[in-house]
PDB file of C-alpha atoms in Angstrom:
ATOM      1  CA  MET X   1     -30.701  39.861 -12.000  1.00 80.00           C
ATOM      2  CA  SER X   2     -33.820  37.159 -12.121  1.00 84.00           C
ATOM      3  CA  ASN X   3     -37.307  37.805 -11.300  1.00 78.00           C
ATOM      4  CA  LYS X   4     -38.513  37.080  -7.808  1.00 85.00           C
ATOM      5  CA  VAL X   5     -42.357  37.257  -8.273  1.00 82.00           C
ATOM      6  CA  ASN X   6     -44.619  36.999 -11.641  1.00 80.00           C
ATOM      7  CA  PHE X   7     -47.849  39.094 -11.788  1.00 87.00           C
ATOM      8  CA  GLY X   8     -50.314  40.397 -14.380  1.00 89.00           C
ATOM      9  CA  LEU X   9     -51.089  39.068 -17.658  1.00 94.00           C
ATOM     10  CA  LYS X  10     -51.076  40.810 -21.359  1.00 95.00           C
ATOM     11  CA  ASN X  11     -50.056  40.973 -24.682  1.00 97.00           C
ATOM     12  CA  VAL X  12     -51.928  37.580 -25.731  1.00 97.00           C
ATOM     13  CA  TYR X  13     -51.675  36.789 -29.409  1.00 98.00           C
ATOM     14  CA  TYR X  14     -52.141  33.361 -31.263  1.00 98.00           C
ATOM     15  CA  SER X  15     -50.621  32.535 -34.783  1.00 98.00           C
ATOM     16  CA  THR X  16     -52.209  29.748 -36.820  1.00 97.00           C
ATOM     17  CA  PHE X  17     -49.732  27.309 -38.629  1.00 96.00           C
ATOM     18  CA  THR X  18     -49.660  24.663 -41.161  1.00 93.00           C
ATOM     19  CA  ASN X  19     -47.507  21.605 -41.230  1.00 91.00           C
ATOM     20  CA  VAL X  20     -46.813  20.284 -44.373  1.00 91.00           C
ATOM     21  CA  ALA X  21     -44.064  17.125 -44.832  1.00 90.00           C
ATOM     22  CA  GLY X  22     -42.892  18.019 -41.272  1.00 87.00           C
ATOM     23  CA  VAL X  23     -42.315  21.714 -42.196  1.00 91.00           C
ATOM     24  CA  ILE X  24     -43.952  23.928 -39.378  1.00 94.00           C
ATOM     25  CA  THR X  25     -44.897  27.604 -41.000  1.00 94.00           C
ATOM     26  CA  TYR X  26     -46.555  30.167 -38.465  1.00 96.00           C
ATOM     27  CA  GLY X  27     -48.821  33.196 -39.426  1.00 96.00           C
ATOM     28  CA  THR X  28     -48.389  36.635 -38.226  1.00 97.00           C
ATOM     29  CA  PRO X  29     -49.277  36.866 -34.772  1.00 97.00           C
ATOM     30  CA  VAL X  30     -52.782  38.071 -34.170  1.00 97.00           C
ATOM     31  CA  ARG X  31     -53.304  40.238 -30.627  1.00 97.00           C
ATOM     32  CA  ILE X  32     -56.190  38.648 -28.578  1.00 97.00           C
ATOM     33  CA  PRO X  33     -57.323  41.805 -26.222  1.00 96.00           C
ATOM     34  CA  GLY X  34     -58.968  41.796 -22.913  1.00 94.00           C
ATOM     35  CA  ALA X  35     -56.802  39.114 -21.102  1.00 94.00           C
ATOM     36  CA  VAL X  36     -57.945  38.360 -17.665  1.00 95.00           C
ATOM     37  CA  GLU X  37     -56.380  35.243 -16.549  1.00 95.00           C
ATOM     38  CA  LEU X  38     -54.642  32.316 -18.025  1.00 96.00           C
ATOM     39  CA  GLY X  39     -53.776  28.952 -16.064  1.00 95.00           C
ATOM     40  CA  LEU X  40     -51.798  26.052 -17.488  1.00 95.00           C
ATOM     41  CA  GLU X  41     -52.168  22.716 -15.567  1.00 95.00           C
ATOM     42  CA  PRO X  42     -49.429  20.057 -16.381  1.00 93.00           C
ATOM     43  CA  ARG X  43     -50.725  16.973 -18.602  1.00 92.00           C
ATOM     44  CA  GLY X  44     -49.099  13.477 -17.570  1.00 86.00           C
ATOM     45  CA  ASP X  45     -48.688  11.398 -14.849  1.00 84.00           C
ATOM     46  CA  MET X  46     -45.280  10.726 -12.905  1.00 83.00           C
ATOM     47  CA  THR X  47     -44.646   7.328 -13.587  1.00 85.00           C
ATOM     48  CA  GLU X  48     -43.368   5.333 -10.596  1.00 87.00           C
ATOM     49  CA  PHE X  49     -41.832   1.830 -10.226  1.00 89.00           C
ATOM     50  CA  TYR X  50     -41.218  -0.046  -6.871  1.00 91.00           C
ATOM     51  CA  ALA X  51     -38.878  -2.799  -6.413  1.00 93.00           C
ATOM     52  CA  ASP X  52     -36.636  -4.024  -3.336  1.00 93.00           C
ATOM     53  CA  ASP X  53     -39.416  -2.487  -0.935  1.00 91.00           C
ATOM     54  CA  MET X  54     -38.626   1.235  -2.399  1.00 90.00           C
ATOM     55  CA  LEU X  55     -39.271   3.484  -5.299  1.00 91.00           C
ATOM     56  CA  TYR X  56     -36.836   2.157  -7.660  1.00 91.00           C
ATOM     57  CA  TYR X  57     -37.558   4.348 -10.551  1.00 89.00           C
ATOM     58  CA  SER X  58     -39.574   7.697 -11.309  1.00 89.00           C
ATOM     59  CA  ALA X  59     -39.686   9.633 -14.473  1.00 87.00           C
ATOM     60  CA  SER X  60     -42.091  12.314 -15.501  1.00 84.00           C
ATOM     61  CA  ASN X  61     -44.384  12.057 -18.526  1.00 84.00           C
ATOM     62  CA  ASN X  62     -44.571  15.867 -20.316  1.00 86.00           C
ATOM     63  CA  GLN X  63     -47.887  15.616 -22.378  1.00 89.00           C
ATOM     64  CA  GLY X  64     -47.872  19.547 -22.387  1.00 93.00           C
ATOM     65  CA  TYR X  65     -50.778  21.384 -20.487  1.00 94.00           C
ATOM     66  CA  ASP X  66     -54.387  21.716 -20.172  1.00 96.00           C
ATOM     67  CA  GLY X  67     -55.031  25.845 -20.539  1.00 96.00           C
ATOM     68  CA  THR X  68     -57.757  27.996 -19.669  1.00 96.00           C
ATOM     69  CA  LEU X  69     -57.722  31.650 -20.959  1.00 96.00           C
ATOM     70  CA  THR X  70     -60.342  34.054 -19.598  1.00 94.00           C
ATOM     71  CA  ILE X  71     -60.736  36.857 -21.669  1.00 94.00           C
ATOM     72  CA  ALA X  72     -63.378  39.997 -22.033  1.00 92.00           C
ATOM     73  CA  ASN X  73     -64.499  38.597 -25.380  1.00 92.00           C
ATOM     74  CA  ILE X  74     -63.797  35.932 -27.992  1.00 93.00           C
ATOM     75  CA  PRO X  75     -62.587  38.063 -31.096  1.00 94.00           C
ATOM     76  CA  GLU X  76     -64.316  37.217 -34.268  1.00 95.00           C
ATOM     77  CA  LYS X  77     -61.004  36.330 -36.019  1.00 96.00           C
ATOM     78  CA  PHE X  78     -59.976  33.950 -33.586  1.00 96.00           C
ATOM     79  CA  ALA X  79     -63.588  32.044 -33.692  1.00 95.00           C
ATOM     80  CA  ILE X  80     -63.028  31.682 -37.607  1.00 95.00           C
ATOM     81  CA  ASP X  81     -59.343  31.121 -37.401  1.00 96.00           C
ATOM     82  CA  CYS X  82     -59.209  28.785 -34.636  1.00 96.00           C
ATOM     83  CA  LEU X  83     -62.327  27.369 -33.780  1.00 95.00           C
ATOM     84  CA  GLY X  84     -63.523  26.790 -37.361  1.00 94.00           C
ATOM     85  CA  GLU X  85     -66.750  28.980 -36.987  1.00 94.00           C
ATOM     86  CA  GLU X  86     -67.777  30.138 -40.601  1.00 93.00           C
ATOM     87  CA  LYS X  87     -68.694  33.944 -41.396  1.00 93.00           C
ATOM     88  CA  ASP X  88     -71.204  34.591 -44.122  1.00 92.00           C
ATOM     89  CA  GLU X  89     -70.023  37.016 -46.798  1.00 92.00           C
ATOM     90  CA  ASP X  90     -73.632  38.229 -47.473  1.00 93.00           C
ATOM     91  CA  ASP X  91     -75.402  38.433 -44.482  1.00 94.00           C
ATOM     92  CA  GLU X  92     -72.168  38.947 -41.837  1.00 92.00           C
ATOM     93  CA  VAL X  93     -73.160  36.488 -39.499  1.00 94.00           C
ATOM     94  CA  ILE X  94     -71.169  33.668 -37.837  1.00 93.00           C
ATOM     95  CA  THR X  95     -72.464  30.344 -37.719  1.00 92.00           C
ATOM     96  CA  GLU X  96     -70.769  27.310 -35.524  1.00 91.00           C
ATOM     97  CA  LYS X  97     -71.349  23.898 -36.807  1.00 91.00           C
ATOM     98  CA  THR X  98     -71.243  20.363 -35.601  1.00 90.00           C
ATOM     99  CA  THR X  99     -68.809  19.536 -38.554  1.00 90.00           C
ATOM    100  CA  GLN X 100     -66.545  22.278 -38.023  1.00 87.00           C
ATOM    101  CA  LYS X 101     -62.885  21.740 -37.387  1.00 89.00           C
ATOM    102  CA  GLY X 102     -60.896  23.867 -35.354  1.00 91.00           C
ATOM    103  CA  SER X 103     -57.123  24.851 -36.536  1.00 95.00           C
ATOM    104  CA  PRO X 104     -54.064  24.446 -34.327  1.00 96.00           C
ATOM    105  CA  PHE X 105     -52.200  27.816 -33.209  1.00 97.00           C
ATOM    106  CA  ALA X 106     -49.399  29.017 -31.191  1.00 98.00           C
ATOM    107  CA  LEU X 107     -49.991  30.959 -28.452  1.00 98.00           C
ATOM    108  CA  MET X 108     -47.787  33.895 -26.892  1.00 98.00           C
ATOM    109  CA  PHE X 109     -48.413  35.935 -23.693  1.00 97.00           C
ATOM    110  CA  GLU X 110     -46.385  37.541 -20.792  1.00 96.00           C
ATOM    111  CA  PHE X 111     -46.731  37.744 -17.232  1.00 94.00           C
ATOM    112  CA  ASP X 112     -45.108  41.122 -15.678  1.00 89.00           C
ATOM    113  CA  GLY X 113     -42.076  40.340 -12.984  1.00 84.00           C
ATOM    114  CA  ASP X 114     -40.371  42.562 -10.558  1.00 82.00           C
ATOM    115  CA  VAL X 115     -37.331  42.857 -12.882  1.00 81.00           C
ATOM    116  CA  LYS X 116     -38.762  42.190 -16.433  1.00 89.00           C
ATOM    117  CA  ALA X 117     -41.787  40.713 -18.095  1.00 90.00           C
ATOM    118  CA  THR X 118     -41.378  37.043 -19.159  1.00 94.00           C
ATOM    119  CA  ARG X 119     -42.654  36.110 -22.542  1.00 96.00           C
ATOM    120  CA  HIS X 120     -43.912  32.873 -23.233  1.00 97.00           C
ATOM    121  CA  VAL X 121     -45.013  30.846 -26.305  1.00 98.00           C
ATOM    122  CA  LEU X 122     -46.908  27.411 -26.396  1.00 97.00           C
ATOM    123  CA  TYR X 123     -46.178  25.988 -29.807  1.00 97.00           C
ATOM    124  CA  ASN X 124     -49.011  23.670 -30.573  1.00 97.00           C
ATOM    125  CA  CYS X 125     -52.507  24.568 -28.977  1.00 97.00           C
ATOM    126  CA  THR X 126     -55.892  23.667 -29.814  1.00 96.00           C
ATOM    127  CA  ALA X 127     -59.029  25.148 -28.477  1.00 96.00           C
ATOM    128  CA  ASN X 128     -62.562  23.839 -27.476  1.00 93.00           C
ATOM    129  CA  ARG X 129     -65.618  25.853 -27.821  1.00 89.00           C
ATOM    130  CA  PRO X 130     -65.924  28.352 -25.195  1.00 87.00           C
ATOM    131  CA  THR X 131     -68.405  28.479 -22.681  1.00 81.00           C
ATOM    132  CA  VAL X 132     -71.244  31.102 -23.425  1.00 80.00           C
ATOM    133  CA  THR X 133     -72.797  32.626 -19.899  1.00 79.00           C
ATOM    134  CA  GLY X 134     -74.686  35.986 -19.512  1.00 79.00           C
ATOM    135  CA  SER X 135     -76.255  37.474 -16.680  1.00 82.00           C
ATOM    136  CA  THR X 136     -78.929  40.264 -15.956  1.00 82.00           C
ATOM    137  CA  LYS X 137     -77.399  43.974 -14.904  1.00 82.00           C
ATOM    138  CA  THR X 138     -78.395  45.008 -11.571  1.00 83.00           C
ATOM    139  CA  ASN X 139     -77.470  48.269 -10.068  1.00 83.00           C
ATOM    140  CA  THR X 140     -74.089  47.793 -11.481  1.00 80.00           C
ATOM    141  CA  ALA X 141     -73.113  46.600 -14.997  1.00 78.00           C
ATOM    142  CA  GLU X 142     -70.226  43.923 -14.509  1.00 81.00           C
ATOM    143  CA  PRO X 143     -68.738  42.896 -17.542  1.00 83.00           C
ATOM    144  CA  GLN X 144     -69.008  39.239 -18.400  1.00 85.00           C
ATOM    145  CA  THR X 145     -65.994  36.939 -19.322  1.00 89.00           C
ATOM    146  CA  ASN X 146     -65.418  34.394 -21.927  1.00 91.00           C
ATOM    147  CA  GLU X 147     -63.570  31.145 -20.677  1.00 93.00           C
ATOM    148  CA  LEU X 148     -61.336  29.383 -23.706  1.00 94.00           C
ATOM    149  CA  THR X 149     -60.244  25.937 -22.807  1.00 95.00           C
ATOM    150  CA  PHE X 150     -57.285  24.525 -24.748  1.00 97.00           C
ATOM    151  CA  VAL X 151     -54.844  21.810 -24.886  1.00 96.00           C
ATOM    152  CA  ALA X 152     -50.765  22.651 -25.257  1.00 97.00           C
ATOM    153  CA  SER X 153     -48.931  19.673 -26.792  1.00 95.00           C
ATOM    154  CA  GLY X 154     -45.681  19.273 -28.031  1.00 93.00           C
ATOM    155  CA  ARG X 155     -44.700  19.546 -31.801  1.00 93.00           C
ATOM    156  CA  GLU X 156     -44.501  16.862 -34.182  1.00 90.00           C
ATOM    157  CA  THR X 157     -41.107  18.009 -35.132  1.00 89.00           C
ATOM    158  CA  ASP X 158     -39.144  18.471 -32.151  1.00 91.00           C
ATOM    159  CA  SER X 159     -41.486  17.915 -29.114  1.00 92.00           C
ATOM    160  CA  ALA X 160     -41.182  21.527 -27.958  1.00 94.00           C
ATOM    161  CA  VAL X 161     -44.007  22.340 -25.847  1.00 95.00           C
ATOM    162  CA  LYS X 162     -43.418  26.042 -24.515  1.00 96.00           C
ATOM    163  CA  THR X 163     -40.377  28.556 -24.652  1.00 96.00           C
ATOM    164  CA  LYS X 164     -39.975  31.440 -22.383  1.00 96.00           C
ATOM    165  CA  THR X 165     -37.701  34.573 -21.985  1.00 95.00           C
ATOM    166  CA  THR X 166     -35.433  35.294 -19.071  1.00 92.00           C
ATOM    167  CA  THR X 167     -34.413  38.516 -17.861  1.00 89.00           C
ATOM    168  CA  SER X 168     -31.147  38.110 -19.894  1.00 92.00           C
ATOM    169  CA  THR X 169     -32.674  37.181 -23.242  1.00 94.00           C
ATOM    170  CA  PRO X 170     -31.012  39.523 -25.760  1.00 95.00           C
ATOM    171  CA  ALA X 171     -33.216  42.658 -26.788  1.00 95.00           C
ATOM    172  CA  GLY X 172     -33.495  41.409 -30.403  1.00 94.00           C
ATOM    173  CA  ILE X 173     -35.391  38.385 -29.453  1.00 95.00           C
ATOM    174  CA  TYR X 174     -37.349  39.951 -26.554  1.00 96.00           C
ATOM    175  CA  ASP X 175     -38.412  42.888 -28.610  1.00 96.00           C
ATOM    176  CA  ALA X 176     -39.445  40.795 -31.883  1.00 95.00           C
ATOM    177  CA  TRP X 177     -41.402  38.322 -29.615  1.00 96.00           C
ATOM    178  CA  TYR X 178     -44.722  39.206 -30.983  1.00 97.00           C
ATOM    179  CA  THR X 179     -43.821  39.986 -34.742  1.00 96.00           C
ATOM    180  CA  ALA X 180     -43.348  36.126 -35.311  1.00 96.00           C
ATOM    181  CA  VAL X 181     -43.669  32.998 -33.210  1.00 97.00           C
ATOM    182  CA  TYR X 182     -40.009  32.552 -31.784  1.00 96.00           C
ATOM    183  CA  GLU X 183     -37.924  29.760 -33.010  1.00 92.00           C
ATOM    184  CA  LYS X 184     -34.477  28.972 -32.393  1.00 86.00           C
ATOM    185  CA  GLU X 185     -32.417  30.014 -35.741  1.00 77.00           C
ATOM    186  CA  VAL X 186     -29.795  27.157 -36.458  1.00 64.00           C
ATOM    187  CA  SER X 187     -26.897  28.662 -38.076  1.00 60.00           C
ATOM    188  CA  GLY X 188     -25.457  26.406 -40.895  1.00 55.00           C
ATOM    189  CA  GLY X 189     -21.894  25.364 -41.037  1.00 52.00           C
TER     190      GLY X 189
END
């Protein structure tokens, strides 16, 4: 039985990775608490070619996604690991520099469904510096959120952008989703 609807967002994790000579190695996933909202807008335009007074050929151009993740707070570890901010060991302050370089990461998350939650992984993400906002308290203390924008693109090795589970994904794969970035195991033969 398939999900009829998706709702809710939870279990957001990231995993930094290295690419050495075409071999991608992902680190242990790290949780990003306080997920509020996630939006993914497709990147790439539809290519259309007209001939003989009609649409003669059309094809999609998948360039991944432009993403926006709204969370309660940017975790310190994420700021250091993925945004390239530096933490001073003596003073325990974090500094953002104009020369900083972020690191690519995989992003994992899930949306609840009426049958079973669908778990996703975006394999190759690069984040932009988050917006910084705040406002005064009034008669209520409304929590402020942080908005993180990122680009999710295809991996260099196989062009994979995103993978997601289904209601029939085997329990071994589904249950281990947040222990390591999912990659199809290729059997030797």
